[in-house]
C-alpha positions as MATLAB code, in Angstrom:
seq = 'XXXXXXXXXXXXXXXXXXXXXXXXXXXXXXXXXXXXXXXXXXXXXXXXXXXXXXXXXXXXXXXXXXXXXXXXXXXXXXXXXXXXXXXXXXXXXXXXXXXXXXXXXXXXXXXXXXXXXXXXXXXXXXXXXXXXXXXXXXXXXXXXXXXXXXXXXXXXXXXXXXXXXXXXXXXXXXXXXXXXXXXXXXXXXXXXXXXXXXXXXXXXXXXXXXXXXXXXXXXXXXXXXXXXXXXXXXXXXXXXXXXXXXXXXXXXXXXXXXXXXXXXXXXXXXXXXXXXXXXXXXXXXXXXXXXXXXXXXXXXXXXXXXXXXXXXXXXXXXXXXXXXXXXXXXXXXXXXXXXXXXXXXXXXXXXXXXXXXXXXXXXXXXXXXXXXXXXXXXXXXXXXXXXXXXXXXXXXXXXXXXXXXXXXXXXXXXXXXXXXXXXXXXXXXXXXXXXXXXXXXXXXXXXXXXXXXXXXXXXXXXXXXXXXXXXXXXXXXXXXXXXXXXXXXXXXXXXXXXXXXXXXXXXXXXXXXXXXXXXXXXXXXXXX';
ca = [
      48.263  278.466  224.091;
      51.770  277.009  224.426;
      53.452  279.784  222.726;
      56.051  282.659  224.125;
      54.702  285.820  224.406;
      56.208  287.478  221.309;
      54.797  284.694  219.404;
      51.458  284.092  221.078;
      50.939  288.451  220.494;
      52.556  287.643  216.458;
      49.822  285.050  216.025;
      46.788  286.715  217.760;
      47.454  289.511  215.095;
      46.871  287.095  212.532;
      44.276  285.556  213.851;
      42.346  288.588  213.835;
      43.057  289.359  210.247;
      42.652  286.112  209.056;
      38.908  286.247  210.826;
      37.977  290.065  209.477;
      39.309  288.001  205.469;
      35.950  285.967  206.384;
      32.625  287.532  205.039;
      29.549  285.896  205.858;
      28.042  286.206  202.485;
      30.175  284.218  200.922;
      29.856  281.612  203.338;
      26.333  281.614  202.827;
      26.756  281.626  199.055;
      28.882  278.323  199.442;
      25.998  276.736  201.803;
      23.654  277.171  199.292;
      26.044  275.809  196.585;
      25.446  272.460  198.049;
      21.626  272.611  197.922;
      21.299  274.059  194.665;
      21.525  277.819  195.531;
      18.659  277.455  198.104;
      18.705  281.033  199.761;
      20.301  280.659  203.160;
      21.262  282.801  206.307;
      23.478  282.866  209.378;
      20.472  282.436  212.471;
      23.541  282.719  215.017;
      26.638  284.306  216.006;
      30.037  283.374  215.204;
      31.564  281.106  217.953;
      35.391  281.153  218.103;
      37.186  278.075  219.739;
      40.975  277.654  220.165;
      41.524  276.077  216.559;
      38.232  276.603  214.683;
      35.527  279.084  213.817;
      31.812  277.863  213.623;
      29.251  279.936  211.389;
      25.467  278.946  211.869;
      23.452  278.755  209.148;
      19.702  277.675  207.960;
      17.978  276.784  204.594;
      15.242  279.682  205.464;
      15.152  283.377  204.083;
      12.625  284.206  206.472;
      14.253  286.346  209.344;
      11.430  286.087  211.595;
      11.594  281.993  211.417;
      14.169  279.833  212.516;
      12.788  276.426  210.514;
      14.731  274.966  208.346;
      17.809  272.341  208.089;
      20.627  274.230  210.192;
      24.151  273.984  209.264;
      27.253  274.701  210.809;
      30.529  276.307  208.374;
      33.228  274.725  210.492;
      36.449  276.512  209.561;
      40.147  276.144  211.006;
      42.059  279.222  212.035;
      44.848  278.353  210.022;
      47.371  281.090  211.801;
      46.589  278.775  214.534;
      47.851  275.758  213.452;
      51.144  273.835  212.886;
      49.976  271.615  210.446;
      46.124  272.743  209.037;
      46.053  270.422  205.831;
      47.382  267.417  208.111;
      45.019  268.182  210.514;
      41.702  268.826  208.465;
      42.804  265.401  206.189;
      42.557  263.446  209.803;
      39.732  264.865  211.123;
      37.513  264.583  208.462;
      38.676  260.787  207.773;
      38.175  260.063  211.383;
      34.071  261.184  211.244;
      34.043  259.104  207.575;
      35.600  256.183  209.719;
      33.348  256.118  212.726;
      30.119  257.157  210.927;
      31.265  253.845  209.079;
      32.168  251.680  211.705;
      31.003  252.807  215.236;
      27.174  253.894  216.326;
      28.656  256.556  218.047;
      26.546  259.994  217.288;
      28.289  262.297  215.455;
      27.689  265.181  213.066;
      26.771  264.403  209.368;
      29.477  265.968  206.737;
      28.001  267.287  203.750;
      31.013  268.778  202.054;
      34.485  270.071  202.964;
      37.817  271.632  201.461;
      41.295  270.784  202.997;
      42.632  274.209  200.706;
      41.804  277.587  199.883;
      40.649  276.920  196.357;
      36.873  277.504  196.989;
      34.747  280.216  197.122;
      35.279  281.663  200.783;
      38.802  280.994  200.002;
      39.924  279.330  203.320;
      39.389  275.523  204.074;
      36.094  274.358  205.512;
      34.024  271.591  206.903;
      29.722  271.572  206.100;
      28.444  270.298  209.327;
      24.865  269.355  210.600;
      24.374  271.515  212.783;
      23.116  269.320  216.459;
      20.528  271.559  218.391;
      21.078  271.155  222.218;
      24.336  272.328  224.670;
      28.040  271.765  225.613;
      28.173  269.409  228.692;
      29.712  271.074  231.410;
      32.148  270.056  234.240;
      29.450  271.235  236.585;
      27.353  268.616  235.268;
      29.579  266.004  236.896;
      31.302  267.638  239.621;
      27.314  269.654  240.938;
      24.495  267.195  239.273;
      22.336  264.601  241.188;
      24.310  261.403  241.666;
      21.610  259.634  238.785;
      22.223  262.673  236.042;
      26.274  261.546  236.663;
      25.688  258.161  236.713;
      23.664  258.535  233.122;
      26.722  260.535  231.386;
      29.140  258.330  232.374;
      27.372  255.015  231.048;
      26.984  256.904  227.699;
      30.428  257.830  227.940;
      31.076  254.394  228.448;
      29.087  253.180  225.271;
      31.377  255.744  223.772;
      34.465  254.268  225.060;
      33.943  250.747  224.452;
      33.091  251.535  220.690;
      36.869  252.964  220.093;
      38.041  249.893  222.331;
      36.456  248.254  219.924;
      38.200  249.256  216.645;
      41.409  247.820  216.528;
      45.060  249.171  214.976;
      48.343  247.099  214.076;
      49.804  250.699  214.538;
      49.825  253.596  216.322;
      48.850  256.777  214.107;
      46.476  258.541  212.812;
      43.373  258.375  210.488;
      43.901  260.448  206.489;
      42.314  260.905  203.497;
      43.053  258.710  200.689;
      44.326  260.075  197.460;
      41.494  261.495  196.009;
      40.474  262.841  199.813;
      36.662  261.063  199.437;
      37.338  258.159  202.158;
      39.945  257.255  205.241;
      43.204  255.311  205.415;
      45.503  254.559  207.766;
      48.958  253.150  208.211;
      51.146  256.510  206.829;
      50.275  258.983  208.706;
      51.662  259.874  211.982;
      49.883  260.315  215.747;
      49.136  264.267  215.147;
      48.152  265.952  218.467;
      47.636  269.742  219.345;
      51.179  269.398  221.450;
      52.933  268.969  218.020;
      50.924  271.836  216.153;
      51.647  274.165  219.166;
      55.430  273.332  219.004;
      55.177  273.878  215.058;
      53.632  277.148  215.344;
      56.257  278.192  217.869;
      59.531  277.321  215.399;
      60.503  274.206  217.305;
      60.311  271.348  214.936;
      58.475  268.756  215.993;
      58.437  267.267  213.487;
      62.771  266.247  214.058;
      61.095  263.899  216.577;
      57.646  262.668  215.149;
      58.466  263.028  211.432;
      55.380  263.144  209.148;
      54.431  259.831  207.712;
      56.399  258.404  210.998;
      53.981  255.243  212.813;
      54.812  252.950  215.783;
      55.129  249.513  216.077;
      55.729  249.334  219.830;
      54.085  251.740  222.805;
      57.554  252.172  224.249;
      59.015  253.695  221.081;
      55.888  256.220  221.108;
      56.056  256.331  224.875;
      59.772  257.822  223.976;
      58.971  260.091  220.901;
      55.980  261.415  223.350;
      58.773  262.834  225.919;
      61.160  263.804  223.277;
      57.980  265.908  222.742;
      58.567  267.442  226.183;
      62.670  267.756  225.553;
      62.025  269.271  222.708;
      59.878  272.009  224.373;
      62.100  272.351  227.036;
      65.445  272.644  224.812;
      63.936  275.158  221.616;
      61.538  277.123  223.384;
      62.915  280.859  224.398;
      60.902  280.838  227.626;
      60.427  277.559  228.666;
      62.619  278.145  231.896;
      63.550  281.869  232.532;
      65.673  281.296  236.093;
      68.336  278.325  236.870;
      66.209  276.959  239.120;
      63.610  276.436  237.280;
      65.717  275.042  234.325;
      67.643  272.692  236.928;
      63.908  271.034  238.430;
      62.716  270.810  234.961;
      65.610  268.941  233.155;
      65.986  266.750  236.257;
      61.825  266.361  236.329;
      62.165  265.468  232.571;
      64.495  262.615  233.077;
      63.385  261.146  235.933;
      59.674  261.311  234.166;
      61.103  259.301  230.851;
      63.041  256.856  233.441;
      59.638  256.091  235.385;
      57.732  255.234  232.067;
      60.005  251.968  231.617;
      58.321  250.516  235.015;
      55.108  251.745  234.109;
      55.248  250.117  230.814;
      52.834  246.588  230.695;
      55.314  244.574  227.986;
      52.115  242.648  227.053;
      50.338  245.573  225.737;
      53.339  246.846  224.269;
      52.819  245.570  220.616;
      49.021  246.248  220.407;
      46.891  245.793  219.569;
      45.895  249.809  219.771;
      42.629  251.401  219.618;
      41.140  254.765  218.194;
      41.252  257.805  220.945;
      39.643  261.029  220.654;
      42.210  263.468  220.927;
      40.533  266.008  222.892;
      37.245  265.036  224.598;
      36.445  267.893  226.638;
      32.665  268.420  227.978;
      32.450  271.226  225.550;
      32.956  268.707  223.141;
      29.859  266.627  224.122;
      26.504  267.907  223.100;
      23.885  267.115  224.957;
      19.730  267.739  225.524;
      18.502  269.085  228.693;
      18.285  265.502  230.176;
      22.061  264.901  229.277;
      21.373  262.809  226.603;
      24.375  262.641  224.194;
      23.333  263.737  220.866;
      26.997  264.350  219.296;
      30.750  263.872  220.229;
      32.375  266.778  217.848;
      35.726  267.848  217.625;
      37.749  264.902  216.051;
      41.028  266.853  214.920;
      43.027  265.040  217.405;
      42.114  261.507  217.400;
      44.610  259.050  216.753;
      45.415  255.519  217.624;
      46.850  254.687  221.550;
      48.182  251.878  223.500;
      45.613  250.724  225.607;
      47.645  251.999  228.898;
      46.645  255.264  227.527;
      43.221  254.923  226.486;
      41.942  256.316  229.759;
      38.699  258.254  231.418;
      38.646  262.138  230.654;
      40.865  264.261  233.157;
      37.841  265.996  234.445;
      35.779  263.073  235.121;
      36.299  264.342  239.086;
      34.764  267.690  237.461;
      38.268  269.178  238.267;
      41.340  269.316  236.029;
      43.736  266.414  236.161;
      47.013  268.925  237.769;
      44.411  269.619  240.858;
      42.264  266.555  240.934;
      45.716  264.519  241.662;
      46.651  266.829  244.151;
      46.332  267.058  248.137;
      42.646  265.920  249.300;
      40.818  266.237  245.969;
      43.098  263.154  244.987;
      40.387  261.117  246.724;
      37.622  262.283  244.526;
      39.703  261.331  241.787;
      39.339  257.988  242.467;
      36.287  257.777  243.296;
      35.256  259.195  240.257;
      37.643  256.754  238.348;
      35.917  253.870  240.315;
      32.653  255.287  239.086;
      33.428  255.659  235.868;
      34.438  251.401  235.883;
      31.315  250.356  237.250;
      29.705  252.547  234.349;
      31.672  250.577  231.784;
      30.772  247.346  233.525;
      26.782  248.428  233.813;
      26.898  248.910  230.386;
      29.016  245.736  229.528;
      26.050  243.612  231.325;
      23.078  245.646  229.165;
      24.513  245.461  225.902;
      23.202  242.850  223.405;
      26.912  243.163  221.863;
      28.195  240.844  224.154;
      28.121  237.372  224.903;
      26.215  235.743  227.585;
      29.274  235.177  229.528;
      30.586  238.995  229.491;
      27.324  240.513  230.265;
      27.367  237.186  233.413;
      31.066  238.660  234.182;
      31.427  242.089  232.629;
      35.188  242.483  234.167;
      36.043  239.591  232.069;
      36.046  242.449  228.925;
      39.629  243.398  227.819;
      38.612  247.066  229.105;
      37.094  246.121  231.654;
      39.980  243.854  233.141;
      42.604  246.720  231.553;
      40.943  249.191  233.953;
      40.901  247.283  236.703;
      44.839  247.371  236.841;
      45.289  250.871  235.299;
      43.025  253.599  236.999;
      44.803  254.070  240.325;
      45.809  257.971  240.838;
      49.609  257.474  239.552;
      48.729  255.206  236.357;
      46.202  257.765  235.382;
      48.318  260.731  236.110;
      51.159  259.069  233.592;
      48.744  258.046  230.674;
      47.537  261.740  231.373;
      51.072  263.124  231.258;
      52.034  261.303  227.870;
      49.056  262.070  225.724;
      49.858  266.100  226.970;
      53.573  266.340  227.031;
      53.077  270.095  227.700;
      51.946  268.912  230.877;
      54.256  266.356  231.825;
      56.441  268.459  233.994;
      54.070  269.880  235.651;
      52.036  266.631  236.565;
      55.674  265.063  237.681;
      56.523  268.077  240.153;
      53.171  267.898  241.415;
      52.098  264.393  241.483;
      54.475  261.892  240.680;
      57.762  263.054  242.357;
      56.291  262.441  245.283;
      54.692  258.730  244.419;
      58.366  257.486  243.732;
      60.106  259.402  246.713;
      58.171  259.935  249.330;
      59.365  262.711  251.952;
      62.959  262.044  250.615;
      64.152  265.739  250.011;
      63.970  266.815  246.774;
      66.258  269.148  246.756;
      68.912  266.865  247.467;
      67.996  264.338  245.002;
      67.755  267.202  242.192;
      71.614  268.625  243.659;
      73.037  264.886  242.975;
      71.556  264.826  239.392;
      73.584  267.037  238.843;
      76.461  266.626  240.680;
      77.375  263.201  239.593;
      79.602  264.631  236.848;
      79.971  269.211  237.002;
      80.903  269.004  233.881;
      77.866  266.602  232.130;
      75.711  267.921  228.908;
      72.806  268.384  231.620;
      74.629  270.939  233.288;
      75.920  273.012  229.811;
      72.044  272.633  228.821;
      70.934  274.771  231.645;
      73.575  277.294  230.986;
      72.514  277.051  227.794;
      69.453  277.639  228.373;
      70.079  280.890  231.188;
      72.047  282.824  227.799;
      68.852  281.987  225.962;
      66.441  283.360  228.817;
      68.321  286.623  229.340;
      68.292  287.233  225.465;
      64.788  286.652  225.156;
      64.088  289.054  228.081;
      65.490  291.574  227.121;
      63.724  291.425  224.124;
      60.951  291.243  225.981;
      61.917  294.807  227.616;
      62.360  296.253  224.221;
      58.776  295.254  223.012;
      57.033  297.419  225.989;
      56.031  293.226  227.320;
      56.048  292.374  231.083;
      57.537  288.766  231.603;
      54.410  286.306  232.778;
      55.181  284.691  235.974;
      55.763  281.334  236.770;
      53.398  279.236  238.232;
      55.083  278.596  242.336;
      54.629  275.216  243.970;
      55.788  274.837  247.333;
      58.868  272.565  247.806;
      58.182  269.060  248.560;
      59.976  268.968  251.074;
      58.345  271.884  252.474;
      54.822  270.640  252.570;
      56.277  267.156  253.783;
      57.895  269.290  256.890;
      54.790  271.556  257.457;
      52.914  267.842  257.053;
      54.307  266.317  260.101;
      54.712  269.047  262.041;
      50.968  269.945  262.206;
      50.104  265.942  262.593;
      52.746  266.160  265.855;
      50.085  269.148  266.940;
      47.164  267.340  266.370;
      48.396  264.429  268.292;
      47.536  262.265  265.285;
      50.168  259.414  263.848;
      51.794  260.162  260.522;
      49.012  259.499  257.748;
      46.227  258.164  260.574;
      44.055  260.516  258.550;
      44.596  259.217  255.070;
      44.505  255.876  256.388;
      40.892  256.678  257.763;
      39.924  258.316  254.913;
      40.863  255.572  252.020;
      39.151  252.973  254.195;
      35.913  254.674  254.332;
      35.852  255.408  250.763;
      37.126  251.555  250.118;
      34.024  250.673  252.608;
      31.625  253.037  250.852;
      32.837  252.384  247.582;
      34.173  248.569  247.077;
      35.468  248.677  243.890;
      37.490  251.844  244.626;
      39.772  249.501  246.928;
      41.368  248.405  243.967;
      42.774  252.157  243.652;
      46.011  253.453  245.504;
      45.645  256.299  247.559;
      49.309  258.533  248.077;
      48.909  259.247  251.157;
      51.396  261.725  251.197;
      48.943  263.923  248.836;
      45.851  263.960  250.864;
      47.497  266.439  253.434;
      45.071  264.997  255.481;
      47.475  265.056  258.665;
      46.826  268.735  258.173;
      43.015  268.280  259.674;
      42.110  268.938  262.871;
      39.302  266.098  264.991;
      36.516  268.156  264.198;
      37.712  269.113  260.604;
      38.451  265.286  259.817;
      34.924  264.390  260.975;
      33.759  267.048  258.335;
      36.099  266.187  255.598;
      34.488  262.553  256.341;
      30.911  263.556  256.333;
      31.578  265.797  252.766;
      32.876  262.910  251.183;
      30.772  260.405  252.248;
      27.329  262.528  251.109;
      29.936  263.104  247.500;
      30.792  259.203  247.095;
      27.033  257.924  247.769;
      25.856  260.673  244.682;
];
């Protein structure tokens, strides 16, 4: 929850009324309204998620027998969202549009109300409900090397359906005017980032108005950081010391300056493809075997450029902020390089494709877009832009480092600002200090202790500590990355097309006989 701590304690207070307004009789009483009053009852407890409330019911009376169709009474936690009717109108005309279009398993929708006007007087969604589990991270990052290599073809299917369905714009799916099919072309790219900021006062919507599209990736690519901006220049504790407000702003800039290199002009008019906004394991339900059997959770989908329509961050079974970071960066990429020969196994098996692609499956737009596009710092900027909450983070962590090396950067963050004392960068963090002290000693008056900040070490730092303990080991600068990335480019061919930072593995930090471990762990990981 991207809220300050005022807020976040405001909204959890109506959250908890707005859940003890919801009786399960009458949601049971609407059920059955859709089956002609058949007599139904709740067969399991209430399961709260960050935006939504799920009520399981079946068509059975009988409280000693679970048979029966099974429903699930899918309801938003509207203190918990920015925009609820926005969202609800998308989400639903996203599962009308790939039920329509794609074979991609979903949940069948038997009925639904964007309002209140109904009988449990809050909106809903009717849901079949799909009778197996959440996939888990541990089924990727702990499984046999076949039971990953099965979810990520299916994932794959998956992916190459949205490739597949093809936007002059980027947005977002809505109901039509009488809300009973999808459109598109008015309604903007709605993501949790922009409900967050909503529900914390900060007006998103000054920078992705409502009905607002995009023509071009780079104008969205822009909106998406004035996202970040926005965060960092409304929110009352977004920075709380002048340090932290000097790295961020700086982080910020240099972030939206990077994006213009990163930027592929050919893909920068489209066409764009349909993206599920938030496809988390626990959004992938699965049998015991890890068969898919549903993809739920479409409130976030909208349309991306293709540079952005990228693997899941936890594909290494890690999330993206660690998986890019130090050693584990090497699983990333392995995982990435998995994840494109799953694509390309599946390209060659399906009877979709022509002779020729399933001959030469890279030939596939995906395919060949993947090819250029899933090395560590690509992915970690695609990953960045669709979570602009996390784009300062992922550029302190990851990225600084990719464009400067061991250059200090402290030194490069005390020119930023130095090239003019007086510049609007400068009055913004003093700005923002006279916010920070007002809003904690509010904080004091409430009886609520400040959070802490998340500490990094310095880049510098870590560079220093980096080639002193190489000097110990009597090891070259990077000799052990270098070692590393060629065995997993010899054990994994296809993963040579991925860079390595070398900077990030740490590696130098190894001893001989912890080297020859690391090497050993990976290799047994890779050949999964």
């Amino acid at each position: 929850m991207r809220l300050n701590q005022i807020k976040s304690r405001d909204v959890q207070r109506a959250v908890d009324d707005y859940i003890a307004s919801i009786h399960t009789d009458a949601i049971c009483a609407l059920a059955s309204s859709f089956r002609d009053g058949e007599p139904c009852r709740i067969f399991m407890e209430m399961r709260k998620g960050s935006f939504n409330l799920c009520y399981f019911i079946v068509f059975n009376s009988e409280p000693e027998s679970d048979k029966g169709d099974k429903w699930v009474v899918r309801i938003p936690i509207v203190p918990r969202l920015g925009f609820p009717e926005e969202k609800m109108r998308a989400e639903i005309a996203t599962m009308k549009y790939v039920a329509q279009k794609t074979k991609i398993p979903i949940p069948r929708l038997f009925g639904y109300s964007v309002g209140s006007d109904n009988l449990i007087r809050v909106p809903y969604m009717l849901l079949e409900y799909i009778d197996g589990r959440q996939l888990t991270q541990d089924d990727v990052a702990s499984g046999s090397g076949e039971r990953r290599k099965h979810i990520f073809e299916q994932l794959a299917d998956i992916y190459l359906e949205l490739y597949d369905q093809r936007f002059d714009s980027i947005g977002a799916l809505t109901l039509d005017v009488d809300g009973s099919s999808w459109s598109f072309g008015c309604n903007r790219p709605l993501s949790s980032t922009i409900s967050e900021q909503e529900l914390g006062g900060l007006d998103p919507s000054a920078v992705v108005p409502v009905n607002r599209t995009f023509a071009s990736a780079i104008d969205y690519y822009y909106a998406l950081t004035g996202l970040a901006f926005n965060d960092f220049i409304r929110a009352r504790d977004s920075v709380l010391t002048e340090k932290d407000a000097r790295d961020d702003l700086y982080d910020l800039h240099k972030f939206r300056s990077g994006i213009m290199d990163w930027v592929d002009p050919e893909l920068n008019h489209g066409p764009y493809c349909l993206m599920h906004g938030d496809l988390l394991p626990s959004n992938i339900i699965v049998d015991e075997d890890c068969n898919i059997k549903a993809i739920i959770d479409w409130e976030w989908s909208r349309t991306v450029p293709p540079q952005l329509f990228v693997p899941p961050g936890w594909v290494s079974g890690d999330d993206i902020a660690s998986a890019c970071h130090g050693v584990k960066s090497m699983f990333l990429a392995a995982a990435l390089s998995r994840f494109d020969r799953a694509l390309r196994t599946r390209i060659q098996t399906s009877s979709r494709y022509s002779p020729e692609l399933r001959r030469f499956p890279f030939l596939h737009p995906l395919a060949s877009l993947w090819s250029k596009n899933l090395d560590c710092e690509s992915f970690c900027i695609a990953y960045a832009l669709l979570r602009p909450d996390k784009c300062i983070e992922i550029f302190w962590k990851i990225l600084d480092h990719y464009y400067h090396g061991s250059e200090s950067r402290e030194s490069r963050v005390r020119a930023f600002y130095e090239a003019d004392a007086s510049s609007k960068q400068n009055k913004l963090v003093q700005k923002k200090m006279d916010e920070a002290a007002e809003y904690l000693k509010e904080l004091r008056s409430l009886g609520i202790e400040p959070k802490p900040r998340e500490e990094c070490p310095p880049a510098a730092t870590m560079e220093q500590l980096r080639i002193q303990t190489s000097h110990e080991n009597g090891l070259p600068q990077r000799t052990n990355a270098r070692f590393l990335q060629r065995l997993v480019g010899f054990l994994t061919p296809s993963a040579s097309t991925y860079r390595f930072p070398d900077y990030h593995y740490h590696l130098a930090l190894l001893s001989g006989s912890s080297l020859i471990a690391a090497s050993i762990i990976i290799l047994r990981w890779i050949r999964k």
